[in-house]
Amino acid sequence: MRAKLVAGNWKMNGSLAGNQALLNAALPALASVRGADFAVCVPFPYLAQVQQALRGQKVALGAQDVCQFEGGAYTGGVSAAMVAEFGCRYAIVGHSERRSVFGDTDEVVAEKFAAVMQHGMTPILCVGETLAEREGGVTETVVARQLEAIVKRSGIAALGKSVIAYEPVWAIGTGRTATPEQAQAVHAYLRTRVAAVDPRLADQVPILYGGSVKAGNAAQLFAMADVDGGLIGGASLVADEFIAICRAAAGAKDKVTI
Ligand code: PGA
């Protein structure tokens, strides 16, 4: 059985005091939750603070991005080697905000994915379609293309050591969650794409859902057969919401197949 994972994506939010308060509220509650893995992906300046706060806890640390280059004259860049030094287990690559606001192409995302792997961390690869793409009926084409760029650069075996996050762009931060059936359909499609190359690996790779996951809808989403947890934005900034979502993942045992 695939392990479930809930990863908080704090995005560009937080402060030293606010982070501490959030972790003080969430960590004691999460310490006793068995049956799923948890992580928080925090802004670069807070890696050291959160690394310290997570010592001895079962919540892992992640970064939200890395630079595709190893090092050198890249003003403002933060390399995979740097975030690895702070004990990051995960780094998100290809988040739709990076793709749309900062212009990360499929090829750049593939380089970032490779850099994260090279430094011993697990990439959380985000894929997902815009509303126009969904309405145009090209959701599968889009996510397949995003996945293919990774396989072309790093090979299918590398994908097996990653986490995929399906995040429909129209559901991110909008309050408009994909229905469990919509999520399941794309998750199953992604798994089929991987299975076409390596069935055993397809069975192992966790596929998270992201996009307006809240305490109120997490359990239904996590109950779907191919939904292995969530990548949580806004709700990961509210301790009670995040705790409830983590508990929902830990309790999502009875899988629904459609
Ligand atoms: P959201 O963000 O939960 O605020 O919709 C999810 C994400 O972008 O990872």
CSV table of C-alpha atoms and ligand atoms in Angstrom, one decimal:
chain,number,residue,atom,x,y,z
A,1,MET,CA,0.0,0.0,0.0
A,2,ARG,CA,1.2,3.5,-0.8
A,3,ALA,CA,2.0,5.7,2.2
A,4,LYS,CA,-0.1,8.8,2.4
A,5,LEU,CA,1.4,12.2,2.5
A,6,VAL,CA,0.1,15.6,3.4
A,7,ALA,CA,2.4,18.5,2.6
A,8,GLY,CA,1.7,22.1,3.6
A,9,ASN,CA,2.7,24.7,1.0
A,10,TRP,CA,3.0,27.9,2.9
A,11,LYS,CA,3.7,29.9,-0.3
A,12,MET,CA,5.0,33.5,0.4
A,13,ASN,CA,3.4,33.6,3.9
A,14,GLY,CA,4.8,33.7,7.3
A,15,SER,CA,7.0,35.6,9.8
A,16,LEU,CA,9.3,34.3,12.5
A,17,ALA,CA,6.7,34.8,15.2
A,18,GLY,CA,3.8,33.6,13.1
A,19,ASN,CA,5.6,30.4,12.0
A,20,GLN,CA,6.5,29.6,15.6
A,21,ALA,CA,2.9,30.1,16.7
A,22,LEU,CA,1.6,27.9,13.9
A,23,LEU,CA,4.1,25.1,14.6
A,24,ASN,CA,3.5,25.4,18.4
A,25,ALA,CA,-0.2,24.8,17.7
A,26,ALA,CA,0.1,22.0,15.1
A,27,LEU,CA,3.1,19.9,16.1
A,28,PRO,CA,1.8,18.5,19.4
A,29,ALA,CA,-1.4,17.4,17.8
A,30,LEU,CA,0.4,15.8,14.8
A,31,ALA,CA,2.8,13.9,17.1
A,32,SER,CA,0.1,11.3,17.9
A,33,VAL,CA,-1.3,10.9,14.3
A,34,ARG,CA,-0.2,7.6,12.8
A,35,GLY,CA,-0.9,6.3,9.3
A,36,ALA,CA,0.4,9.1,7.1
A,37,ASP,CA,3.5,11.3,6.6
A,38,PHE,CA,3.5,15.0,6.9
A,39,ALA,CA,5.6,17.9,5.7
A,40,VAL,CA,5.7,21.6,5.5
A,41,CYS,CA,7.3,23.5,2.5
A,42,VAL,CA,8.3,26.9,3.8
A,43,PRO,CA,9.9,30.0,2.3
A,44,PHE,CA,13.7,29.9,2.0
A,45,PRO,CA,14.5,32.4,4.8
A,46,TYR,CA,12.6,30.2,7.3
A,47,LEU,CA,14.3,26.9,6.5
A,48,ALA,CA,16.7,27.2,9.5
A,49,GLN,CA,13.9,28.2,11.9
A,50,VAL,CA,11.6,25.5,10.9
A,51,GLN,CA,14.4,22.9,10.7
A,52,GLN,CA,15.0,23.6,14.3
A,53,ALA,CA,11.4,23.5,15.3
A,54,LEU,CA,10.9,20.1,13.5
A,55,ARG,CA,13.8,18.4,15.3
A,56,GLY,CA,12.5,15.2,16.8
A,57,GLN,CA,9.0,15.7,15.2
A,58,LYS,CA,7.4,13.5,12.6
A,59,VAL,CA,6.8,16.4,10.3
A,60,ALA,CA,9.4,16.7,7.5
A,61,LEU,CA,10.8,19.9,6.0
A,62,GLY,CA,10.5,20.9,2.4
A,63,ALA,CA,11.4,23.8,0.1
A,64,GLN,CA,8.9,25.4,-2.4
A,65,ASP,CA,11.3,25.6,-5.3
A,66,VAL,CA,15.0,25.4,-6.2
A,67,CYS,CA,17.1,27.0,-8.9
A,68,GLN,CA,17.8,24.7,-11.8
A,69,PHE,CA,21.5,25.6,-11.7
A,70,GLU,CA,24.2,24.1,-9.4
A,71,GLY,CA,25.6,27.4,-8.3
A,72,GLY,CA,27.4,30.5,-9.4
A,73,ALA,CA,26.4,33.9,-10.8
A,74,TYR,CA,22.6,33.5,-10.5
A,75,THR,CA,21.5,36.5,-8.3
A,76,GLY,CA,18.6,35.6,-6.2
A,77,GLY,CA,18.9,31.9,-6.9
A,78,VAL,CA,18.8,29.2,-4.2
A,79,SER,CA,20.3,25.9,-5.2
A,80,ALA,CA,19.1,22.4,-4.3
A,81,ALA,CA,22.4,21.8,-2.5
A,82,MET,CA,21.6,24.8,-0.2
A,83,VAL,CA,18.2,23.7,0.8
A,84,ALA,CA,19.5,20.1,1.3
A,85,GLU,CA,21.9,21.5,3.9
A,86,PHE,CA,18.9,22.6,6.0
A,87,GLY,CA,17.6,19.1,6.1
A,88,CYS,CA,14.9,19.4,3.5
A,89,ARG,CA,13.4,16.0,2.5
A,90,TYR,CA,11.2,17.5,-0.2
A,91,ALA,CA,11.3,20.3,-2.7
A,92,ILE,CA,8.3,21.3,-4.8
A,93,VAL,CA,9.0,21.9,-8.5
A,94,GLY,CA,6.7,23.0,-11.2
A,95,HIS,CA,4.0,24.6,-9.0
A,96,SER,CA,1.6,26.5,-11.3
A,97,GLU,CA,2.5,29.8,-9.6
A,98,ARG,CA,6.1,29.2,-10.6
A,99,ARG,CA,5.0,28.2,-14.1
A,100,SER,CA,2.6,31.1,-14.7
A,101,VAL,CA,4.1,34.0,-12.7
A,102,PHE,CA,7.8,33.2,-13.0
A,103,GLY,CA,7.8,31.5,-16.4
A,104,ASP,CA,9.1,28.1,-15.5
A,105,THR,CA,8.8,26.0,-18.7
A,106,ASP,CA,8.4,22.2,-18.7
A,107,GLU,CA,12.2,22.0,-19.5
A,108,VAL,CA,13.1,24.3,-16.6
A,109,VAL,CA,10.9,22.2,-14.3
A,110,ALA,CA,12.7,19.1,-15.5
A,111,GLU,CA,16.1,20.6,-14.7
A,112,LYS,CA,14.8,21.6,-11.2
A,113,PHE,CA,13.5,18.1,-10.7
A,114,ALA,CA,16.9,16.6,-11.6
A,115,ALA,CA,18.7,19.0,-9.3
A,116,VAL,CA,16.4,18.0,-6.3
A,117,MET,CA,17.0,14.3,-7.0
A,118,GLN,CA,20.8,14.8,-7.4
A,119,HIS,CA,20.9,16.3,-3.9
A,120,GLY,CA,19.1,13.3,-2.3
A,121,MET,CA,15.7,15.0,-1.8
A,122,THR,CA,12.3,14.0,-3.1
A,123,PRO,CA,10.8,16.3,-5.7
A,124,ILE,CA,7.1,17.1,-5.4
A,125,LEU,CA,6.3,17.5,-9.0
A,126,CYS,CA,3.2,19.7,-9.6
A,127,VAL,CA,1.1,19.2,-12.8
A,128,GLY,CA,-2.3,20.5,-13.7
A,129,GLU,CA,-4.4,22.2,-16.3
A,130,THR,CA,-5.9,25.7,-16.5
A,131,LEU,CA,-9.6,26.3,-16.7
A,132,ALA,CA,-9.4,27.0,-20.4
A,133,GLU,CA,-7.5,23.8,-20.9
A,134,ARG,CA,-10.1,21.8,-19.0
A,135,GLU,CA,-12.9,23.4,-20.9
A,136,GLY,CA,-11.0,22.8,-24.1
A,137,GLY,CA,-10.9,19.1,-23.2
A,138,VAL,CA,-7.1,18.9,-23.1
A,139,THR,CA,-6.5,18.2,-19.4
A,140,GLU,CA,-4.9,14.8,-20.1
A,141,THR,CA,-2.7,16.2,-22.9
A,142,VAL,CA,-1.4,18.9,-20.6
A,143,VAL,CA,-0.6,16.7,-17.6
A,144,ALA,CA,0.9,14.1,-19.9
A,145,ARG,CA,3.2,16.7,-21.4
A,146,GLN,CA,4.3,18.0,-18.0
A,147,LEU,CA,5.0,14.4,-16.9
A,148,GLU,CA,6.8,13.5,-20.1
A,149,ALA,CA,9.3,16.4,-19.8
A,150,ILE,CA,10.5,14.8,-16.5
A,151,VAL,CA,10.8,11.3,-17.9
A,152,LYS,CA,12.7,12.7,-20.9
A,153,ARG,CA,15.2,14.4,-18.7
A,154,SER,CA,15.5,12.1,-15.7
A,155,GLY,CA,14.0,8.7,-16.8
A,156,ILE,CA,11.1,6.8,-15.5
A,157,ALA,CA,12.9,5.4,-12.5
A,158,ALA,CA,13.5,8.9,-11.2
A,159,LEU,CA,9.7,9.5,-11.3
A,160,GLY,CA,9.3,6.5,-9.1
A,161,LYS,CA,11.4,8.3,-6.4
A,162,SER,CA,9.2,11.4,-6.6
A,163,VAL,CA,5.8,12.5,-5.5
A,164,ILE,CA,3.4,13.8,-8.1
A,165,ALA,CA,0.9,16.5,-7.1
A,166,TYR,CA,-2.1,17.0,-9.4
A,167,GLU,CA,-3.2,20.6,-8.9
A,168,PRO,CA,-5.8,21.9,-11.3
A,169,VAL,CA,-4.9,25.6,-11.7
A,170,TRP,CA,-8.6,26.6,-11.5
A,171,ALA,CA,-8.8,25.0,-8.0
A,172,ILE,CA,-5.8,26.6,-6.5
A,173,GLY,CA,-6.6,29.3,-3.9
A,174,THR,CA,-10.1,29.7,-5.5
A,175,GLY,CA,-12.2,27.8,-3.1
A,176,ARG,CA,-13.3,25.8,-6.0
A,177,THR,CA,-12.1,22.2,-5.3
A,178,ALA,CA,-12.1,19.5,-7.9
A,179,THR,CA,-14.8,16.9,-7.0
A,180,PRO,CA,-13.4,13.7,-5.7
A,181,GLU,CA,-14.4,12.1,-9.1
A,182,GLN,CA,-12.6,14.8,-11.1
A,183,ALA,CA,-9.5,14.3,-9.1
A,184,GLN,CA,-9.7,10.5,-9.2
A,185,ALA,CA,-10.1,10.6,-13.0
A,186,VAL,CA,-6.9,12.6,-13.5
A,187,HIS,CA,-4.9,10.7,-10.9
A,188,ALA,CA,-5.9,7.4,-12.5
A,189,TYR,CA,-4.8,8.7,-15.9
A,190,LEU,CA,-1.4,9.8,-14.5
A,191,ARG,CA,-0.9,6.4,-13.0
A,192,THR,CA,-1.9,4.8,-16.3
A,193,ARG,CA,0.7,6.9,-18.1
A,194,VAL,CA,3.4,5.7,-15.6
A,195,ALA,CA,2.1,2.1,-15.8
A,196,ALA,CA,2.5,2.1,-19.6
A,197,VAL,CA,6.3,2.3,-19.0
A,198,ASP,CA,6.6,0.6,-15.6
A,199,PRO,CA,3.5,-1.0,-13.9
A,200,ARG,CA,5.3,-1.8,-10.6
A,201,LEU,CA,6.5,1.8,-10.3
A,202,ALA,CA,3.1,3.2,-11.1
A,203,ASP,CA,1.8,1.3,-8.2
A,204,GLN,CA,4.3,2.9,-5.9
A,205,VAL,CA,4.4,6.6,-6.8
A,206,PRO,CA,2.2,8.7,-4.5
A,207,ILE,CA,-0.1,11.1,-6.3
A,208,LEU,CA,-1.3,14.0,-4.1
A,209,TYR,CA,-4.2,16.3,-4.9
A,210,GLY,CA,-3.9,20.0,-4.4
A,211,GLY,CA,-6.3,22.9,-4.9
A,212,SER,CA,-8.6,24.3,-2.1
A,213,VAL,CA,-8.3,21.2,0.1
A,214,LYS,CA,-9.9,22.0,3.5
A,215,ALA,CA,-10.9,20.1,6.6
A,216,GLY,CA,-14.4,19.9,5.2
A,217,ASN,CA,-13.5,18.1,1.9
A,218,ALA,CA,-10.2,16.3,2.6
A,219,ALA,CA,-11.7,13.0,3.7
A,220,GLN,CA,-13.8,12.5,0.5
A,221,LEU,CA,-10.8,13.4,-1.7
A,222,PHE,CA,-8.4,11.1,0.2
A,223,ALA,CA,-10.9,8.2,0.0
A,224,MET,CA,-10.5,8.0,-3.8
A,225,ALA,CA,-8.4,5.0,-4.9
A,226,ASP,CA,-5.6,7.0,-6.6
A,227,VAL,CA,-5.5,10.0,-4.3
A,228,ASP,CA,-2.6,9.4,-1.9
A,229,GLY,CA,-2.8,12.6,0.1
A,230,GLY,CA,-2.7,16.4,-0.5
A,231,LEU,CA,-0.6,19.4,-1.2
A,232,ILE,CA,-2.3,22.1,1.0
A,233,GLY,CA,-1.9,25.8,0.5
A,234,GLY,CA,-4.2,28.2,2.4
A,235,ALA,CA,-5.5,25.7,4.8
A,236,SER,CA,-1.9,24.7,5.9
A,237,LEU,CA,-1.6,28.2,7.5
A,238,VAL,CA,-4.4,27.5,9.9
A,239,ALA,CA,-3.3,25.0,12.6
A,240,ASP,CA,-6.8,23.4,13.2
A,241,GLU,CA,-7.4,23.0,9.5
A,242,PHE,CA,-4.0,21.5,8.8
A,243,ILE,CA,-4.4,19.1,11.7
A,244,ALA,CA,-7.8,18.0,10.5
A,245,ILE,CA,-6.6,17.4,7.0
A,246,CYS,CA,-3.6,15.4,8.3
A,247,ARG,CA,-6.0,13.3,10.4
A,248,ALA,CA,-8.2,12.8,7.4
A,249,ALA,CA,-5.3,11.4,5.4
A,250,ALA,CA,-4.3,9.1,8.3
A,251,GLY,CA,-7.8,7.8,8.5
A,252,ALA,CA,-8.4,7.3,4.8
A,253,LYS,CA,-8.3,3.6,4.7
A,254,ASP,CA,-11.4,2.6,2.9
A,255,LYS,CA,-10.5,3.4,-0.7
A,256,VAL,CA,-13.2,4.1,-3.2
A,257,THR,CA,-12.7,2.9,-6.8
A,258,ILE,CA,-14.8,4.4,-9.5
B,1,PGA,P1,-4.6,26.0,-2.0
B,1,PGA,O1,-3.2,25.9,-2.7
B,1,PGA,O2,-4.8,24.9,-1.1
B,1,PGA,O3,-4.5,27.4,-1.3
B,1,PGA,O4,-5.7,26.0,-3.1
B,1,PGA,C1,-2.7,24.6,-3.1
B,1,PGA,C2,-1.4,24.8,-3.7
B,1,PGA,O5,-1.2,25.7,-4.5
B,1,PGA,O6,-0.4,24.0,-3.5
